[in-house]
mmCIF file of C-alpha atoms in Angstrom:
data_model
loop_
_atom_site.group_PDB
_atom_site.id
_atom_site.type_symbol
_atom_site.label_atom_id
_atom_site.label_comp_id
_atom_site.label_asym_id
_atom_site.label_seq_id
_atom_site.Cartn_x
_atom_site.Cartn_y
_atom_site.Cartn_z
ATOM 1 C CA UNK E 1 11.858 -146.342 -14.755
ATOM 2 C CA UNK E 2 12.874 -142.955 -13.688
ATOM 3 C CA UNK E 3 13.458 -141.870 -18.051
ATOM 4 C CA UNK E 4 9.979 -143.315 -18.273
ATOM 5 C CA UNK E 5 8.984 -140.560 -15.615
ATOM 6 C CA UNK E 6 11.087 -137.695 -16.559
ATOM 7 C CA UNK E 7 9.480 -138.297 -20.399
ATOM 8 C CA UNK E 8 5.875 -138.419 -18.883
ATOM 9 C CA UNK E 9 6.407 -135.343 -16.590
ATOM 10 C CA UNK E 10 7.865 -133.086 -19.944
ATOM 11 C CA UNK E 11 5.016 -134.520 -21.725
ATOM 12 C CA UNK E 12 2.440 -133.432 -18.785
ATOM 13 C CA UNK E 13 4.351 -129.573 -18.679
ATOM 14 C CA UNK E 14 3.769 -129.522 -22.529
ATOM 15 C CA UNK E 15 0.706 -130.176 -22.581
ATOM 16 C CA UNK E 16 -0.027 -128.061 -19.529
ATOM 17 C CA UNK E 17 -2.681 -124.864 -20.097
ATOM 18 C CA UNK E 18 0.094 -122.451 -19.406
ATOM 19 C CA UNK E 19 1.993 -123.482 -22.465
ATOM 20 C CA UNK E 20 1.094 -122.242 -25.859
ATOM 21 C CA UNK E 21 1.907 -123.085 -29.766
ATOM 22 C CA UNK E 22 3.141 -119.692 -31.159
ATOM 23 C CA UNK E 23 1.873 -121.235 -34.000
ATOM 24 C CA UNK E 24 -2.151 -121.001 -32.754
ATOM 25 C CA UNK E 25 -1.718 -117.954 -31.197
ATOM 26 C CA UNK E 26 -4.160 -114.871 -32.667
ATOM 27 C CA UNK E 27 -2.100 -111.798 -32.941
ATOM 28 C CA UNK E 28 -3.813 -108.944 -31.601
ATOM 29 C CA UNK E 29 -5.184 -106.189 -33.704
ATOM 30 C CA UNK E 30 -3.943 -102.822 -33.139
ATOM 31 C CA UNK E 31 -5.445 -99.582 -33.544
ATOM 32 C CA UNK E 32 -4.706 -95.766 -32.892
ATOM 33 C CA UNK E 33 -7.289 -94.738 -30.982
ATOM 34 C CA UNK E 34 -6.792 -91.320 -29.848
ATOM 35 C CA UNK E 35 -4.429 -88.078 -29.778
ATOM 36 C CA UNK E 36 -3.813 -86.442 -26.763
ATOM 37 C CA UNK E 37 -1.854 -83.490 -26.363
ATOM 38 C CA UNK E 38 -0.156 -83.236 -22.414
ATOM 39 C CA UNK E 39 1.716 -80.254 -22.999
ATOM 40 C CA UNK E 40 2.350 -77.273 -25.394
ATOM 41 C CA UNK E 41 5.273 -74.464 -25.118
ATOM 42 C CA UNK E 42 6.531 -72.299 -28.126
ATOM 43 C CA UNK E 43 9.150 -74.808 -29.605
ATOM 44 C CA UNK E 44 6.679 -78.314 -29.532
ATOM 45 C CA UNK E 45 5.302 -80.379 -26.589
ATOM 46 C CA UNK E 46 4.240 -83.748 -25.725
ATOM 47 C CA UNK E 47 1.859 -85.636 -27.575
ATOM 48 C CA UNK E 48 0.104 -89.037 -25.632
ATOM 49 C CA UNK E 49 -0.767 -91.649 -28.382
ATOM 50 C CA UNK E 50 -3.371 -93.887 -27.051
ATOM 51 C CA UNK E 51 -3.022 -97.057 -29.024
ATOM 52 C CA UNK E 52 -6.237 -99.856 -28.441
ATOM 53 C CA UNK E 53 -5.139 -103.617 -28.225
ATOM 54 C CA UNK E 54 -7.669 -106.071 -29.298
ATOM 55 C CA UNK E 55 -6.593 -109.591 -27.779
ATOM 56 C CA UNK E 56 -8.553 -112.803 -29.300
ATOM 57 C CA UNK E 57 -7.383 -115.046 -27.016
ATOM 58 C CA UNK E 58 -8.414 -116.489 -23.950
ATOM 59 C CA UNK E 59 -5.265 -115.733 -22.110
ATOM 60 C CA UNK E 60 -3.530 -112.333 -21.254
ATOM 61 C CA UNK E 61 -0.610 -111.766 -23.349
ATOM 62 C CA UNK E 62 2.218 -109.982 -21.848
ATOM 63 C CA UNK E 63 3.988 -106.815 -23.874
ATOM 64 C CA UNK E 64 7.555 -105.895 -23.765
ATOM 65 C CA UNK E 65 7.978 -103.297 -26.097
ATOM 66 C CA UNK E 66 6.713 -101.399 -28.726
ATOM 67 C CA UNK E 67 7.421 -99.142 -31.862
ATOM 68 C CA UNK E 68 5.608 -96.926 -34.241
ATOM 69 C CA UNK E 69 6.222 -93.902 -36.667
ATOM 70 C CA UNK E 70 3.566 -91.721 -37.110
ATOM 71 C CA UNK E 71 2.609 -89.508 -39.622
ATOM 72 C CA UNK E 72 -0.228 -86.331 -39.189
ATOM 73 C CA UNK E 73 -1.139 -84.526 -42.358
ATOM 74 C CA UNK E 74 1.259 -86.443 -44.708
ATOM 75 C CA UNK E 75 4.087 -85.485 -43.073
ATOM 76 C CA UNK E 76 6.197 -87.926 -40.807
ATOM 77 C CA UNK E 77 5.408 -86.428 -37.007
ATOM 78 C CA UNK E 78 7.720 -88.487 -34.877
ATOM 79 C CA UNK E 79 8.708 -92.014 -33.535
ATOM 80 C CA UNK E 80 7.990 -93.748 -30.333
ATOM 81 C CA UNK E 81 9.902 -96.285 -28.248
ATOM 82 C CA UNK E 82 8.333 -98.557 -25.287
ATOM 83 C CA UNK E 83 9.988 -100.854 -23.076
ATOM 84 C CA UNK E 84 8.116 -100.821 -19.814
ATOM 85 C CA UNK E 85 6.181 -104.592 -19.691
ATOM 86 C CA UNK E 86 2.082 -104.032 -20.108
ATOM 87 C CA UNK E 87 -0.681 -106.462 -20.417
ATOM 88 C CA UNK E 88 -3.429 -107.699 -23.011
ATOM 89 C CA UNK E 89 -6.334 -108.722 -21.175
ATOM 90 C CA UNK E 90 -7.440 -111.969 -22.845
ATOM 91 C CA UNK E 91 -10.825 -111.582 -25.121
ATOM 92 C CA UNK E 92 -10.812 -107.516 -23.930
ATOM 93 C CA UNK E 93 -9.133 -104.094 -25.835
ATOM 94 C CA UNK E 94 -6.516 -102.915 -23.444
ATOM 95 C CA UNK E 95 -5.610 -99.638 -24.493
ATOM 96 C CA UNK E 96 -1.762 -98.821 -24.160
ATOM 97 C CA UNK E 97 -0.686 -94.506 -23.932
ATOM 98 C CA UNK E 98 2.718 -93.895 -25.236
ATOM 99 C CA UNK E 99 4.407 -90.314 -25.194
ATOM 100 C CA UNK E 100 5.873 -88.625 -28.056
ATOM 101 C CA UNK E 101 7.643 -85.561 -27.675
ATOM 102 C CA UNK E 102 7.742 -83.040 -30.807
ATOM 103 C CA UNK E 103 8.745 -79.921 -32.317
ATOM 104 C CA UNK E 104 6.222 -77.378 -34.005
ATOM 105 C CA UNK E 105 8.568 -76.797 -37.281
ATOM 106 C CA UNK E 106 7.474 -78.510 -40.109
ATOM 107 C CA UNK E 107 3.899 -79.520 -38.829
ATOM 108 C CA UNK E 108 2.139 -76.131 -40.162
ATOM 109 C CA UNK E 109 -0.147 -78.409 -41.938
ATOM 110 C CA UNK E 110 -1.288 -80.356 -38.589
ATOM 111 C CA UNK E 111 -1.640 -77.542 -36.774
ATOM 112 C CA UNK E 112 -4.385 -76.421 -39.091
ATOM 113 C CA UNK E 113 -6.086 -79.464 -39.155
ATOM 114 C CA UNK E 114 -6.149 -79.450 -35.451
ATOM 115 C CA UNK E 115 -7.333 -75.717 -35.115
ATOM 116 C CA UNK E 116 -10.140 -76.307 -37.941
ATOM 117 C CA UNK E 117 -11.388 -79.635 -36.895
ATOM 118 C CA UNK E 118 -9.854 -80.951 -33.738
ATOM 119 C CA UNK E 119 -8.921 -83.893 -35.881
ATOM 120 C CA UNK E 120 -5.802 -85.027 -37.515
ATOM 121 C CA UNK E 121 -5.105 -87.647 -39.979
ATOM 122 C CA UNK E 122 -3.023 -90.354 -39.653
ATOM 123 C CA UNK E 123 -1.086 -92.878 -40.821
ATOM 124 C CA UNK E 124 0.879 -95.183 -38.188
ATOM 125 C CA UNK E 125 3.493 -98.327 -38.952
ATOM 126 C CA UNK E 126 5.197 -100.202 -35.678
ATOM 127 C CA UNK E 127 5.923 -103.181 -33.866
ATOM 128 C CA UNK E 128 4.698 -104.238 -30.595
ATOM 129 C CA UNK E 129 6.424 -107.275 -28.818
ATOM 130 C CA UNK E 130 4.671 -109.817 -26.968
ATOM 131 C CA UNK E 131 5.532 -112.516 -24.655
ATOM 132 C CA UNK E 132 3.526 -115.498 -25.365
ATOM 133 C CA UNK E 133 2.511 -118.643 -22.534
ATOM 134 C CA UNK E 134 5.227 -120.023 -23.140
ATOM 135 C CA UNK E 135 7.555 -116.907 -22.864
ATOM 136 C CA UNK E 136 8.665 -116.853 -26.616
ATOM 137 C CA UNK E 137 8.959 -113.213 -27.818
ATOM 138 C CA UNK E 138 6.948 -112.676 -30.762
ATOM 139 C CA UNK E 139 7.030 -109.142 -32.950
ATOM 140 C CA UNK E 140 3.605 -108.311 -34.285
ATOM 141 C CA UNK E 141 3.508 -105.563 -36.825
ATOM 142 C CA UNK E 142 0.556 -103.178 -37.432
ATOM 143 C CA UNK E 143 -0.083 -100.578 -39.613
ATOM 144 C CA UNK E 144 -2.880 -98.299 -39.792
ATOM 145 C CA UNK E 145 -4.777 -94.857 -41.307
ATOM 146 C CA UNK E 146 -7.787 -93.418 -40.719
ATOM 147 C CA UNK E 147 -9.000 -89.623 -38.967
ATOM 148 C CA UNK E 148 -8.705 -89.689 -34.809
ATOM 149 C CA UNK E 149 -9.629 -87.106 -32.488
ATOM 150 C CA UNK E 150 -6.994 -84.824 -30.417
ATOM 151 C CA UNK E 151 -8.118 -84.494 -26.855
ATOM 152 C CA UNK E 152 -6.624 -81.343 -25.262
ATOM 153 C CA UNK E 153 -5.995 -81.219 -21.681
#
């Protein structure tokens, strides 16, 4: 009697709405949605990129890191690193601000596109990971290109 409970309480928790197949979950989308530049001195600064989360499901997924290189003008600008926890609002765009800190040699040709347009263009490749229900990790890659705004401060 009591393996007939313990089976029919692990079948209850599986089938409980907390717990998710990683199999039916929808992967976000992700998109670069802005440029931001926080600060500016003589040798580089500190650039904010505002990434936008698109989460499909009904349920908020929980991040727990994140990576991306990015590339302005052709030429490879930098790489970020996040490990602080956020959250995807279920069926909502969260969006997510990571800091990149760079130096002015070598980006001659983003400079100009900023000064002449207040635009750059972009190409971006990275990882984000996300905690699922059921707390299994899961890496979802994104890539993207396209023309975003720089917002000055």
């Amino acid at each position: 009697m009591k393996r007939f409970l313990l089976v029919a309480l692990a079948g209850v928790v599986a089938c409980s709405p907390g717990t998710v197949d990683p199999a039916s979950l929808i992967q976000p989308k992700v998109q670069l949605h802005h440029l931001a530049l926080r600060n500016a001195g003589l040798t580089g600064g500190t650039l904010d990129i505002v990434l936008a989360f698109h989460n499909p499901n009904n349920f908020t997924l929980k991040g727990v890191g994140l990576s991306a290189g990015l590339d302005i003008e052709d030429n490879h600008f930098g790489d970020v690193a996040m490990s602080e926890p956020f959250s995807l609002a279920g069926k909502d765009t969260t969006l997510v601000t990571v800091p990149l800190a760079f130096k002015w040699a070598g980006l001659a040709g983003a400079a100009r596109s900023i000064i002449n347009s207040g635009a750059v263009n972009y190409g971006i490749k990275g990882k984000v990971t996300i905690n699922t229900p059921a707390n299994v990790p899961i890496d979802v890659p994104f890539t993207g290109q396209g023309n975003v705004p720089l917002l000055k401060p």
